[in-house]
Amino acid sequence: MLGAAGIVVAVVAGGLGFRAYRQHLAAETLAIHSPLGVQEGRFVDIGGIKQWVQIRGEDRDNPVLLFVHGGPGGTTLPISSGWRPWEKHFTVVQWDQRGTGRTYGAAGETLAPTMTLERMIQDGVELTEYLRTHLHKDRIVLVGHSWGSFLGIHMAKQRPDLFYAYVGTGQVVGRTTFEKAFELTIARLQARAASVGNSEALAELAPIAARPTITPENRLIAEKWSSALAQPPADRLQPAGPIPPRFMPDFSLLDWYNWRKGVAFSTKYLTGRDGPMFRHDMASIGFEFSIPMFFIEGDADGVTPGGPAEQYFNQIRAPHKEFVWIRGGDHFVPFNRPDEFLAELMSRVRPFAGN
């Protein structure tokens, strides 16, 4: 038994050593050497707690881009190496929101009473005020993904004076987003059941397809057949970039633990029928925006389908607006296709971002 234990210890130690070596190489790959560059990560006092912020860019004179992550609770720190080219044109800020990653790790479950849309909008505003002072900018570019698009567009609506432009991707507009996603899920299950000749599944799914409302009973049936038919996820996160997430530098095993805990914790308070994305819709905040508005959507997004976002966008009134389809793009286009996303940012958004 002692021999077996020794082997286990040796294997674990070897694995950790290999990971540390790969992280060292990754740190060299991602290092910013420009004399005008910025590469920092720190806790910042936001909303009465310590919240983690990472700032990277090759030239402090570039516009600042704040990326508001999705999930909720889905820190983007370990999956963002594909954004290295972005850092030539923007100073890119990533933020572990309240209940997320390192911010969750610092505060834990004590955050529960504060996990509200209103509090997190104010967090985003306070963070932006900090970035303006810290990086000496009047305004910044705001990019929101998935849950972060729902949070971000509220930030843009409440404090347009802080932002050059708003960019939504995987844009959530409220309940209709999830109703459309559920409708597509049922259609995919029907197609899969038909392909394998599962008549029982087709019989149970048919009445839901006729009226694809999200009820507890319908959701249970969808989950049952998703499992039984081994239905793959609608969209897969396959981040591009030189560094696999498990080897991202300065991201420890404790960070991975807090990432998983933070996702579960944030999901509890911010998703589902009682969560803000289901109870509120974008029409409730109106269609008037005083800054340029951009939606960049994957036309194959099965998590937050772009149809409801396009319908909402068509009603927006803004000094400038553009809706962009990424052909074949899924829910994770900023990560799966970061170069294409950057090209859209540069051609459409960058001209509005001052210097």
mmCIF file of C-alpha atoms in Angstrom:
data_model
loop_
_atom_site.group_PDB
_atom_site.id
_atom_site.type_symbol
_atom_site.label_atom_id
_atom_site.label_comp_id
_atom_site.label_asym_id
_atom_site.label_seq_id
_atom_site.Cartn_x
_atom_site.Cartn_y
_atom_site.Cartn_z
ATOM 1 C CA MET A 1 0.000 0.000 0.000
ATOM 2 C CA LEU A 2 2.890 2.338 0.780
ATOM 3 C CA GLY A 3 4.279 1.625 -2.662
ATOM 4 C CA ALA A 4 0.933 2.437 -4.305
ATOM 5 C CA ALA A 5 0.651 5.642 -2.303
ATOM 6 C CA GLY A 6 4.132 6.602 -3.398
ATOM 7 C CA ILE A 7 3.209 6.066 -7.031
ATOM 8 C CA VAL A 8 0.101 8.232 -6.632
ATOM 9 C CA VAL A 9 2.127 10.999 -4.992
ATOM 10 C CA ALA A 10 4.729 10.823 -7.744
ATOM 11 C CA VAL A 11 2.083 10.988 -10.476
ATOM 12 C CA VAL A 12 0.328 13.953 -8.849
ATOM 13 C CA ALA A 13 3.615 15.763 -8.256
ATOM 14 C CA GLY A 14 4.650 15.121 -11.833
ATOM 15 C CA GLY A 15 1.349 16.422 -13.150
ATOM 16 C CA LEU A 16 1.561 19.555 -11.051
ATOM 17 C CA GLY A 17 5.136 20.088 -12.112
ATOM 18 C CA PHE A 18 4.228 19.744 -15.782
ATOM 19 C CA ARG A 19 1.349 22.185 -15.316
ATOM 20 C CA ALA A 20 3.644 24.694 -13.610
ATOM 21 C CA TYR A 21 6.118 24.383 -16.489
ATOM 22 C CA ARG A 22 3.411 24.931 -19.102
ATOM 23 C CA GLN A 23 2.090 27.919 -17.156
ATOM 24 C CA HIS A 24 5.603 29.377 -17.126
ATOM 25 C CA LEU A 25 5.832 29.054 -20.914
ATOM 26 C CA ALA A 26 2.360 30.520 -21.262
ATOM 27 C CA ALA A 27 3.301 33.523 -19.136
ATOM 28 C CA GLU A 28 6.171 34.235 -21.509
ATOM 29 C CA THR A 29 3.863 33.899 -24.517
ATOM 30 C CA LEU A 30 1.323 36.345 -23.101
ATOM 31 C CA ALA A 31 3.755 38.811 -21.519
ATOM 32 C CA ILE A 32 3.403 42.439 -22.560
ATOM 33 C CA HIS A 33 6.794 44.079 -23.086
ATOM 34 C CA SER A 34 5.729 47.372 -24.616
ATOM 35 C CA PRO A 35 7.015 50.394 -22.662
ATOM 36 C CA LEU A 36 3.524 51.902 -22.831
ATOM 37 C CA GLY A 37 1.842 48.628 -21.951
ATOM 38 C CA VAL A 38 -0.166 47.621 -18.916
ATOM 39 C CA GLN A 39 -0.407 44.149 -17.401
ATOM 40 C CA GLU A 40 -1.925 44.001 -13.949
ATOM 41 C CA GLY A 41 -4.449 42.183 -11.813
ATOM 42 C CA ARG A 42 -5.732 43.306 -8.451
ATOM 43 C CA PHE A 43 -8.653 43.456 -6.068
ATOM 44 C CA VAL A 44 -10.523 46.745 -6.236
ATOM 45 C CA ASP A 45 -13.032 48.052 -3.685
ATOM 46 C CA ILE A 46 -16.346 47.969 -5.547
ATOM 47 C CA GLY A 47 -19.769 47.898 -3.968
ATOM 48 C CA GLY A 48 -18.400 47.401 -0.480
ATOM 49 C CA ILE A 49 -16.387 44.264 -1.316
ATOM 50 C CA LYS A 50 -13.113 43.297 -2.979
ATOM 51 C CA GLN A 51 -13.647 42.508 -6.676
ATOM 52 C CA TRP A 52 -10.956 41.143 -8.989
ATOM 53 C CA VAL A 53 -9.999 43.143 -12.079
ATOM 54 C CA GLN A 54 -7.437 42.291 -14.763
ATOM 55 C CA ILE A 55 -6.118 44.971 -17.149
ATOM 56 C CA ARG A 56 -3.933 44.200 -20.188
ATOM 57 C CA GLY A 57 -2.893 46.168 -23.231
ATOM 58 C CA GLU A 58 0.150 47.180 -25.270
ATOM 59 C CA ASP A 59 -0.498 50.916 -25.274
ATOM 60 C CA ARG A 60 -2.171 52.904 -22.509
ATOM 61 C CA ASP A 61 -3.220 55.463 -25.120
ATOM 62 C CA ASN A 62 -5.546 52.920 -26.732
ATOM 63 C CA PRO A 63 -9.250 52.911 -25.864
ATOM 64 C CA VAL A 64 -10.276 50.830 -22.854
ATOM 65 C CA LEU A 65 -12.580 47.876 -23.509
ATOM 66 C CA LEU A 66 -14.472 46.434 -20.536
ATOM 67 C CA PHE A 67 -15.668 42.873 -21.188
ATOM 68 C CA VAL A 68 -18.637 41.952 -18.991
ATOM 69 C CA HIS A 69 -18.667 38.158 -18.783
ATOM 70 C CA GLY A 70 -21.608 35.810 -18.926
ATOM 71 C CA GLY A 71 -22.513 32.718 -16.985
ATOM 72 C CA PRO A 72 -23.590 34.180 -14.687
ATOM 73 C CA GLY A 73 -20.478 33.480 -12.671
ATOM 74 C CA GLY A 74 -18.412 32.624 -15.759
ATOM 75 C CA THR A 75 -15.085 34.379 -15.335
ATOM 76 C CA THR A 76 -13.321 34.691 -18.681
ATOM 77 C CA LEU A 77 -9.782 34.802 -17.292
ATOM 78 C CA PRO A 78 -8.787 31.212 -18.204
ATOM 79 C CA ILE A 79 -10.319 31.272 -21.708
ATOM 80 C CA SER A 80 -9.119 34.602 -23.048
ATOM 81 C CA SER A 81 -5.684 33.926 -24.556
ATOM 82 C CA GLY A 82 -7.256 34.331 -27.999
ATOM 83 C CA TRP A 83 -7.702 37.999 -27.159
ATOM 84 C CA ARG A 84 -3.968 38.658 -27.295
ATOM 85 C CA PRO A 85 -4.402 40.477 -30.660
ATOM 86 C CA TRP A 86 -7.146 42.618 -29.106
ATOM 87 C CA GLU A 87 -4.555 43.999 -26.705
ATOM 88 C CA LYS A 88 -2.728 45.678 -29.585
ATOM 89 C CA HIS A 89 -5.740 47.907 -30.207
ATOM 90 C CA PHE A 90 -7.523 48.114 -26.846
ATOM 91 C CA THR A 91 -6.674 48.023 -23.183
ATOM 92 C CA VAL A 92 -8.780 44.981 -22.279
ATOM 93 C CA VAL A 93 -10.370 44.769 -18.841
ATOM 94 C CA GLN A 94 -11.789 41.553 -17.415
ATOM 95 C CA TRP A 95 -13.816 41.630 -14.220
ATOM 96 C CA ASP A 96 -14.787 38.802 -11.885
ATOM 97 C CA GLN A 97 -18.255 40.045 -11.013
ATOM 98 C CA ARG A 98 -19.900 39.739 -7.628
ATOM 99 C CA GLY A 99 -20.294 36.002 -7.003
ATOM 100 C CA THR A 100 -17.669 35.054 -9.593
ATOM 101 C CA GLY A 101 -14.197 33.507 -9.480
ATOM 102 C CA ARG A 102 -11.733 35.352 -7.287
ATOM 103 C CA THR A 103 -14.383 37.830 -6.171
ATOM 104 C CA TYR A 104 -16.468 34.904 -4.934
ATOM 105 C CA GLY A 105 -13.365 33.370 -3.335
ATOM 106 C CA ALA A 106 -12.680 36.556 -1.365
ATOM 107 C CA ALA A 107 -16.236 36.972 -0.030
ATOM 108 C CA GLY A 108 -17.888 33.554 -0.256
ATOM 109 C CA GLU A 109 -21.532 32.927 0.567
ATOM 110 C CA THR A 110 -21.865 36.216 2.479
ATOM 111 C CA LEU A 111 -22.681 37.810 -0.884
ATOM 112 C CA ALA A 112 -26.044 36.054 -1.116
ATOM 113 C CA PRO A 113 -28.266 38.995 -0.022
ATOM 114 C CA THR A 114 -26.568 41.294 -2.545
ATOM 115 C CA MET A 115 -26.873 39.089 -5.626
ATOM 116 C CA THR A 116 -29.324 41.339 -7.466
ATOM 117 C CA LEU A 117 -29.365 42.960 -10.875
ATOM 118 C CA GLU A 118 -29.595 46.408 -9.312
ATOM 119 C CA ARG A 119 -26.548 45.907 -7.110
ATOM 120 C CA MET A 120 -24.500 44.477 -9.957
ATOM 121 C CA ILE A 121 -25.406 47.343 -12.304
ATOM 122 C CA GLN A 122 -24.055 49.693 -9.654
ATOM 123 C CA ASP A 123 -20.933 47.509 -9.347
ATOM 124 C CA GLY A 124 -20.356 47.936 -13.075
ATOM 125 C CA VAL A 125 -20.797 51.680 -12.850
ATOM 126 C CA GLU A 126 -18.378 51.909 -9.917
ATOM 127 C CA LEU A 127 -15.834 49.784 -11.774
ATOM 128 C CA THR A 128 -16.102 52.029 -14.828
ATOM 129 C CA GLU A 129 -15.554 55.113 -12.676
ATOM 130 C CA TYR A 130 -12.447 53.433 -11.240
ATOM 131 C CA LEU A 131 -11.143 52.593 -14.715
ATOM 132 C CA ARG A 132 -11.643 56.162 -15.909
ATOM 133 C CA THR A 133 -9.525 57.461 -13.055
ATOM 134 C CA HIS A 134 -6.949 54.668 -13.016
ATOM 135 C CA LEU A 135 -6.383 54.665 -16.775
ATOM 136 C CA HIS A 136 -7.008 58.372 -17.346
ATOM 137 C CA LYS A 137 -9.922 57.983 -19.756
ATOM 138 C CA ASP A 138 -13.135 59.945 -20.171
ATOM 139 C CA ARG A 139 -15.108 57.006 -21.548
ATOM 140 C CA ILE A 140 -14.657 53.335 -22.364
ATOM 141 C CA VAL A 141 -16.069 50.735 -24.776
ATOM 142 C CA LEU A 142 -18.483 48.339 -23.069
ATOM 143 C CA VAL A 143 -18.853 44.765 -24.368
ATOM 144 C CA GLY A 144 -21.361 42.405 -22.751
ATOM 145 C CA HIS A 145 -21.678 38.670 -23.433
ATOM 146 C CA SER A 146 -24.740 36.531 -22.560
ATOM 147 C CA TRP A 147 -25.698 37.320 -18.937
ATOM 148 C CA GLY A 148 -23.109 40.094 -19.225
ATOM 149 C CA SER A 149 -25.056 41.561 -22.161
ATOM 150 C CA PHE A 150 -28.145 41.825 -19.960
ATOM 151 C CA LEU A 151 -26.117 43.450 -17.193
ATOM 152 C CA GLY A 152 -24.094 45.582 -19.596
ATOM 153 C CA ILE A 153 -26.986 47.086 -21.509
ATOM 154 C CA HIS A 154 -28.500 48.206 -18.200
ATOM 155 C CA MET A 155 -25.179 49.876 -17.369
ATOM 156 C CA ALA A 156 -25.177 51.637 -20.732
ATOM 157 C CA LYS A 157 -28.761 52.782 -20.253
ATOM 158 C CA GLN A 158 -28.207 54.149 -16.756
ATOM 159 C CA ARG A 159 -24.838 55.857 -17.339
ATOM 160 C CA PRO A 160 -24.274 56.527 -21.039
ATOM 161 C CA ASP A 161 -21.874 59.326 -20.112
ATOM 162 C CA LEU A 162 -19.320 56.643 -19.143
ATOM 163 C CA PHE A 163 -19.221 54.829 -22.479
ATOM 164 C CA TYR A 164 -18.199 55.472 -26.068
ATOM 165 C CA ALA A 165 -20.373 52.604 -27.290
ATOM 166 C CA TYR A 166 -22.157 49.445 -26.200
ATOM 167 C CA VAL A 167 -21.529 46.084 -27.885
ATOM 168 C CA GLY A 168 -23.808 43.147 -27.085
ATOM 169 C CA THR A 169 -23.063 39.562 -28.116
ATOM 170 C CA GLY A 170 -25.177 36.569 -27.194
ATOM 171 C CA GLN A 171 -27.552 39.388 -26.287
ATOM 172 C CA VAL A 172 -30.229 38.490 -23.743
ATOM 173 C CA VAL A 173 -33.408 40.551 -24.034
ATOM 174 C CA GLY A 174 -35.455 38.730 -21.407
ATOM 175 C CA ARG A 175 -37.879 35.840 -21.283
ATOM 176 C CA THR A 176 -38.322 35.717 -25.058
ATOM 177 C CA THR A 177 -34.639 34.805 -25.435
ATOM 178 C CA PHE A 178 -35.091 31.681 -23.351
ATOM 179 C CA GLU A 179 -38.451 30.798 -24.885
ATOM 180 C CA LYS A 180 -36.822 30.807 -28.310
ATOM 181 C CA ALA A 181 -33.907 28.735 -27.024
ATOM 182 C CA PHE A 182 -36.348 26.201 -25.557
ATOM 183 C CA GLU A 183 -38.245 26.022 -28.839
ATOM 184 C CA LEU A 184 -34.992 25.254 -30.670
ATOM 185 C CA THR A 185 -34.050 22.649 -28.053
ATOM 186 C CA ILE A 186 -37.327 20.796 -28.588
ATOM 187 C CA ALA A 187 -36.853 20.938 -32.368
ATOM 188 C CA ARG A 188 -33.342 19.468 -32.047
ATOM 189 C CA LEU A 189 -34.647 16.704 -29.768
ATOM 190 C CA GLN A 190 -37.378 15.872 -32.261
ATOM 191 C CA ALA A 191 -34.850 15.660 -35.081
ATOM 192 C CA ARG A 192 -32.597 13.402 -33.036
ATOM 193 C CA ALA A 193 -35.482 11.174 -31.949
ATOM 194 C CA ALA A 194 -36.616 10.850 -35.561
ATOM 195 C CA SER A 195 -33.088 9.961 -36.689
ATOM 196 C CA VAL A 196 -32.957 7.002 -34.276
ATOM 197 C CA GLY A 197 -36.616 6.035 -34.660
ATOM 198 C CA ASN A 198 -37.590 6.692 -31.031
ATOM 199 C CA SER A 199 -41.383 6.847 -31.265
ATOM 200 C CA GLU A 200 -41.852 7.283 -27.501
ATOM 201 C CA ALA A 201 -39.717 10.412 -27.496
ATOM 202 C CA LEU A 202 -41.531 11.792 -30.545
ATOM 203 C CA ALA A 203 -44.907 11.205 -28.877
ATOM 204 C CA GLU A 204 -43.898 13.053 -25.703
ATOM 205 C CA LEU A 205 -42.195 15.907 -27.539
ATOM 206 C CA ALA A 206 -44.954 16.550 -30.102
ATOM 207 C CA PRO A 207 -47.373 18.448 -27.806
ATOM 208 C CA ILE A 208 -44.519 20.551 -26.466
ATOM 209 C CA ALA A 209 -43.364 21.401 -29.983
ATOM 210 C CA ALA A 210 -46.900 22.530 -30.795
ATOM 211 C CA ARG A 211 -46.747 24.946 -27.869
ATOM 212 C CA PRO A 212 -43.137 25.232 -26.612
ATOM 213 C CA THR A 213 -43.748 27.091 -23.362
ATOM 214 C CA ILE A 214 -41.226 26.790 -20.544
ATOM 215 C CA THR A 215 -43.038 25.035 -17.730
ATOM 216 C CA PRO A 216 -41.511 22.774 -15.069
ATOM 217 C CA GLU A 217 -43.224 19.775 -16.682
ATOM 218 C CA ASN A 218 -42.007 20.599 -20.183
ATOM 219 C CA ARG A 219 -38.512 21.262 -18.920
ATOM 220 C CA LEU A 220 -38.424 17.871 -17.190
ATOM 221 C CA ILE A 221 -39.463 16.133 -20.406
ATOM 222 C CA ALA A 222 -36.786 18.014 -22.344
ATOM 223 C CA GLU A 223 -34.143 17.073 -19.777
ATOM 224 C CA LYS A 224 -35.316 13.450 -19.797
ATOM 225 C CA TRP A 225 -34.935 13.078 -23.550
ATOM 226 C CA SER A 226 -31.772 15.144 -23.751
ATOM 227 C CA SER A 227 -30.227 12.545 -21.455
ATOM 228 C CA ALA A 228 -31.854 9.497 -23.022
ATOM 229 C CA LEU A 229 -30.984 10.547 -26.560
ATOM 230 C CA ALA A 230 -27.476 11.696 -25.555
ATOM 231 C CA GLN A 231 -28.239 15.074 -27.079
ATOM 232 C CA PRO A 232 -25.018 17.124 -27.277
ATOM 233 C CA PRO A 233 -25.042 20.727 -26.037
ATOM 234 C CA ALA A 234 -26.426 23.279 -28.471
ATOM 235 C CA ASP A 235 -23.120 25.176 -28.496
ATOM 236 C CA ARG A 236 -19.630 24.161 -27.413
ATOM 237 C CA LEU A 237 -17.053 26.454 -25.901
ATOM 238 C CA GLN A 238 -13.866 25.783 -27.857
ATOM 239 C CA PRO A 239 -11.704 28.824 -27.133
ATOM 240 C CA ALA A 240 -9.158 29.809 -29.720
ATOM 241 C CA GLY A 241 -5.782 31.111 -28.684
ATOM 242 C CA PRO A 242 -2.320 29.797 -27.905
ATOM 243 C CA ILE A 243 -2.990 28.775 -24.273
ATOM 244 C CA PRO A 244 -5.360 25.957 -23.239
ATOM 245 C CA PRO A 245 -7.447 27.042 -20.228
ATOM 246 C CA ARG A 246 -5.825 24.515 -17.877
ATOM 247 C CA PHE A 247 -2.414 26.090 -18.520
ATOM 248 C CA MET A 248 -3.435 29.731 -18.276
ATOM 249 C CA PRO A 249 -0.753 31.482 -16.192
ATOM 250 C CA ASP A 250 -1.618 32.903 -12.794
ATOM 251 C CA PHE A 251 -4.737 30.710 -12.593
ATOM 252 C CA SER A 252 -4.336 28.279 -9.726
ATOM 253 C CA LEU A 253 -6.187 25.128 -8.749
ATOM 254 C CA LEU A 254 -7.864 27.229 -6.058
ATOM 255 C CA ASP A 255 -9.004 29.612 -8.800
ATOM 256 C CA TRP A 256 -10.573 26.679 -10.644
ATOM 257 C CA TYR A 257 -12.331 25.640 -7.443
ATOM 258 C CA ASN A 258 -13.693 29.160 -6.930
ATOM 259 C CA TRP A 259 -14.710 29.305 -10.597
ATOM 260 C CA ARG A 260 -16.881 26.223 -10.211
ATOM 261 C CA LYS A 261 -18.300 27.339 -6.866
ATOM 262 C CA GLY A 262 -18.986 30.812 -8.225
ATOM 263 C CA VAL A 263 -20.910 29.501 -11.230
ATOM 264 C CA ALA A 264 -23.151 27.380 -8.988
ATOM 265 C CA PHE A 265 -23.600 30.242 -6.521
ATOM 266 C CA SER A 266 -24.415 32.880 -9.162
ATOM 267 C CA THR A 267 -26.735 30.533 -11.039
ATOM 268 C CA LYS A 268 -28.791 30.088 -7.886
ATOM 269 C CA TYR A 269 -29.574 33.789 -7.617
ATOM 270 C CA LEU A 270 -29.492 35.097 -11.185
ATOM 271 C CA THR A 271 -31.074 32.430 -13.409
ATOM 272 C CA GLY A 272 -34.333 30.508 -13.638
ATOM 273 C CA ARG A 273 -37.936 31.697 -13.617
ATOM 274 C CA ASP A 274 -37.292 33.900 -10.580
ATOM 275 C CA GLY A 275 -34.052 35.368 -11.913
ATOM 276 C CA PRO A 276 -33.745 38.877 -13.350
ATOM 277 C CA MET A 277 -33.267 37.741 -16.940
ATOM 278 C CA PHE A 278 -36.623 35.954 -16.873
ATOM 279 C CA ARG A 279 -38.559 38.518 -14.839
ATOM 280 C CA HIS A 280 -37.360 41.616 -16.705
ATOM 281 C CA ASP A 281 -37.147 42.341 -20.398
ATOM 282 C CA MET A 282 -35.315 45.026 -22.294
ATOM 283 C CA ALA A 283 -38.509 46.725 -23.450
ATOM 284 C CA SER A 284 -39.040 47.762 -19.828
ATOM 285 C CA ILE A 285 -35.998 50.060 -19.970
ATOM 286 C CA GLY A 286 -37.077 51.538 -23.286
ATOM 287 C CA PHE A 287 -35.548 51.819 -26.729
ATOM 288 C CA GLU A 288 -33.813 55.195 -26.460
ATOM 289 C CA PHE A 289 -30.008 55.125 -26.129
ATOM 290 C CA SER A 290 -27.739 58.139 -26.375
ATOM 291 C CA ILE A 291 -24.585 56.228 -27.419
ATOM 292 C CA PRO A 292 -23.771 54.054 -30.457
ATOM 293 C CA MET A 293 -25.232 50.560 -30.112
ATOM 294 C CA PHE A 294 -23.874 47.384 -31.713
ATOM 295 C CA PHE A 295 -25.119 43.801 -31.534
ATOM 296 C CA ILE A 296 -22.714 41.148 -32.890
ATOM 297 C CA GLU A 297 -24.555 37.828 -32.981
ATOM 298 C CA GLY A 298 -23.754 34.299 -34.097
ATOM 299 C CA ASP A 299 -26.504 33.098 -36.404
ATOM 300 C CA ALA A 300 -26.111 29.549 -35.042
ATOM 301 C CA ASP A 301 -26.422 30.559 -31.373
ATOM 302 C CA GLY A 302 -28.564 27.940 -29.640
ATOM 303 C CA VAL A 303 -28.156 29.319 -26.108
ATOM 304 C CA THR A 304 -29.344 32.892 -26.675
ATOM 305 C CA PRO A 305 -30.751 32.834 -30.223
ATOM 306 C CA GLY A 306 -30.309 36.107 -32.062
ATOM 307 C CA GLY A 307 -33.886 36.436 -33.316
ATOM 308 C CA PRO A 308 -35.302 38.118 -30.188
ATOM 309 C CA ALA A 309 -32.213 40.328 -29.982
ATOM 310 C CA GLU A 310 -32.703 41.455 -33.584
ATOM 311 C CA GLN A 311 -36.379 42.224 -32.943
ATOM 312 C CA TYR A 312 -35.448 44.371 -29.954
ATOM 313 C CA PHE A 313 -32.567 46.003 -31.834
ATOM 314 C CA ASN A 314 -34.849 47.064 -34.688
ATOM 315 C CA GLN A 315 -36.789 49.210 -32.218
ATOM 316 C CA ILE A 316 -33.708 50.861 -30.702
ATOM 317 C CA ARG A 317 -33.205 54.545 -31.378
ATOM 318 C CA ALA A 318 -29.585 55.654 -31.032
ATOM 319 C CA PRO A 319 -27.194 58.144 -32.677
ATOM 320 C CA HIS A 320 -25.704 55.164 -34.515
ATOM 321 C CA LYS A 321 -26.542 51.454 -34.486
ATOM 322 C CA GLU A 322 -25.447 48.314 -36.331
ATOM 323 C CA PHE A 323 -26.574 44.688 -36.114
ATOM 324 C CA VAL A 324 -23.984 42.168 -37.306
ATOM 325 C CA TRP A 325 -24.488 38.462 -37.973
ATOM 326 C CA ILE A 326 -21.457 36.193 -37.646
ATOM 327 C CA ARG A 327 -22.278 33.440 -40.112
ATOM 328 C CA GLY A 328 -21.979 30.016 -38.525
ATOM 329 C CA GLY A 329 -21.102 31.609 -35.197
ATOM 330 C CA ASP A 330 -22.492 30.111 -32.012
ATOM 331 C CA HIS A 331 -22.972 31.518 -28.521
ATOM 332 C CA PHE A 332 -19.234 31.811 -27.897
ATOM 333 C CA VAL A 333 -18.054 33.842 -30.898
ATOM 334 C CA PRO A 334 -15.782 36.165 -28.829
ATOM 335 C CA PHE A 335 -13.847 33.079 -27.730
ATOM 336 C CA ASN A 336 -14.244 30.641 -30.634
ATOM 337 C CA ARG A 337 -13.670 33.265 -33.325
ATOM 338 C CA PRO A 338 -11.847 36.119 -31.584
ATOM 339 C CA ASP A 339 -10.066 37.380 -34.716
ATOM 340 C CA GLU A 340 -13.357 37.776 -36.575
ATOM 341 C CA PHE A 341 -14.906 39.469 -33.558
ATOM 342 C CA LEU A 342 -11.930 41.835 -33.340
ATOM 343 C CA ALA A 343 -12.299 42.703 -37.019
ATOM 344 C CA GLU A 344 -15.884 43.787 -36.346
ATOM 345 C CA LEU A 345 -14.781 45.809 -33.322
ATOM 346 C CA MET A 346 -12.089 47.552 -35.343
ATOM 347 C CA SER A 347 -14.178 48.365 -38.407
ATOM 348 C CA ARG A 348 -17.410 49.300 -36.657
ATOM 349 C CA VAL A 349 -16.787 50.266 -33.031
ATOM 350 C CA ARG A 350 -13.225 51.597 -32.884
ATOM 351 C CA PRO A 351 -14.043 54.747 -34.953
ATOM 352 C CA PHE A 352 -16.396 55.852 -32.164
ATOM 353 C CA ALA A 353 -13.838 55.307 -29.383
ATOM 354 C CA GLY A 354 -12.041 58.630 -29.383
ATOM 355 C CA ASN A 355 -8.265 58.650 -29.772
#
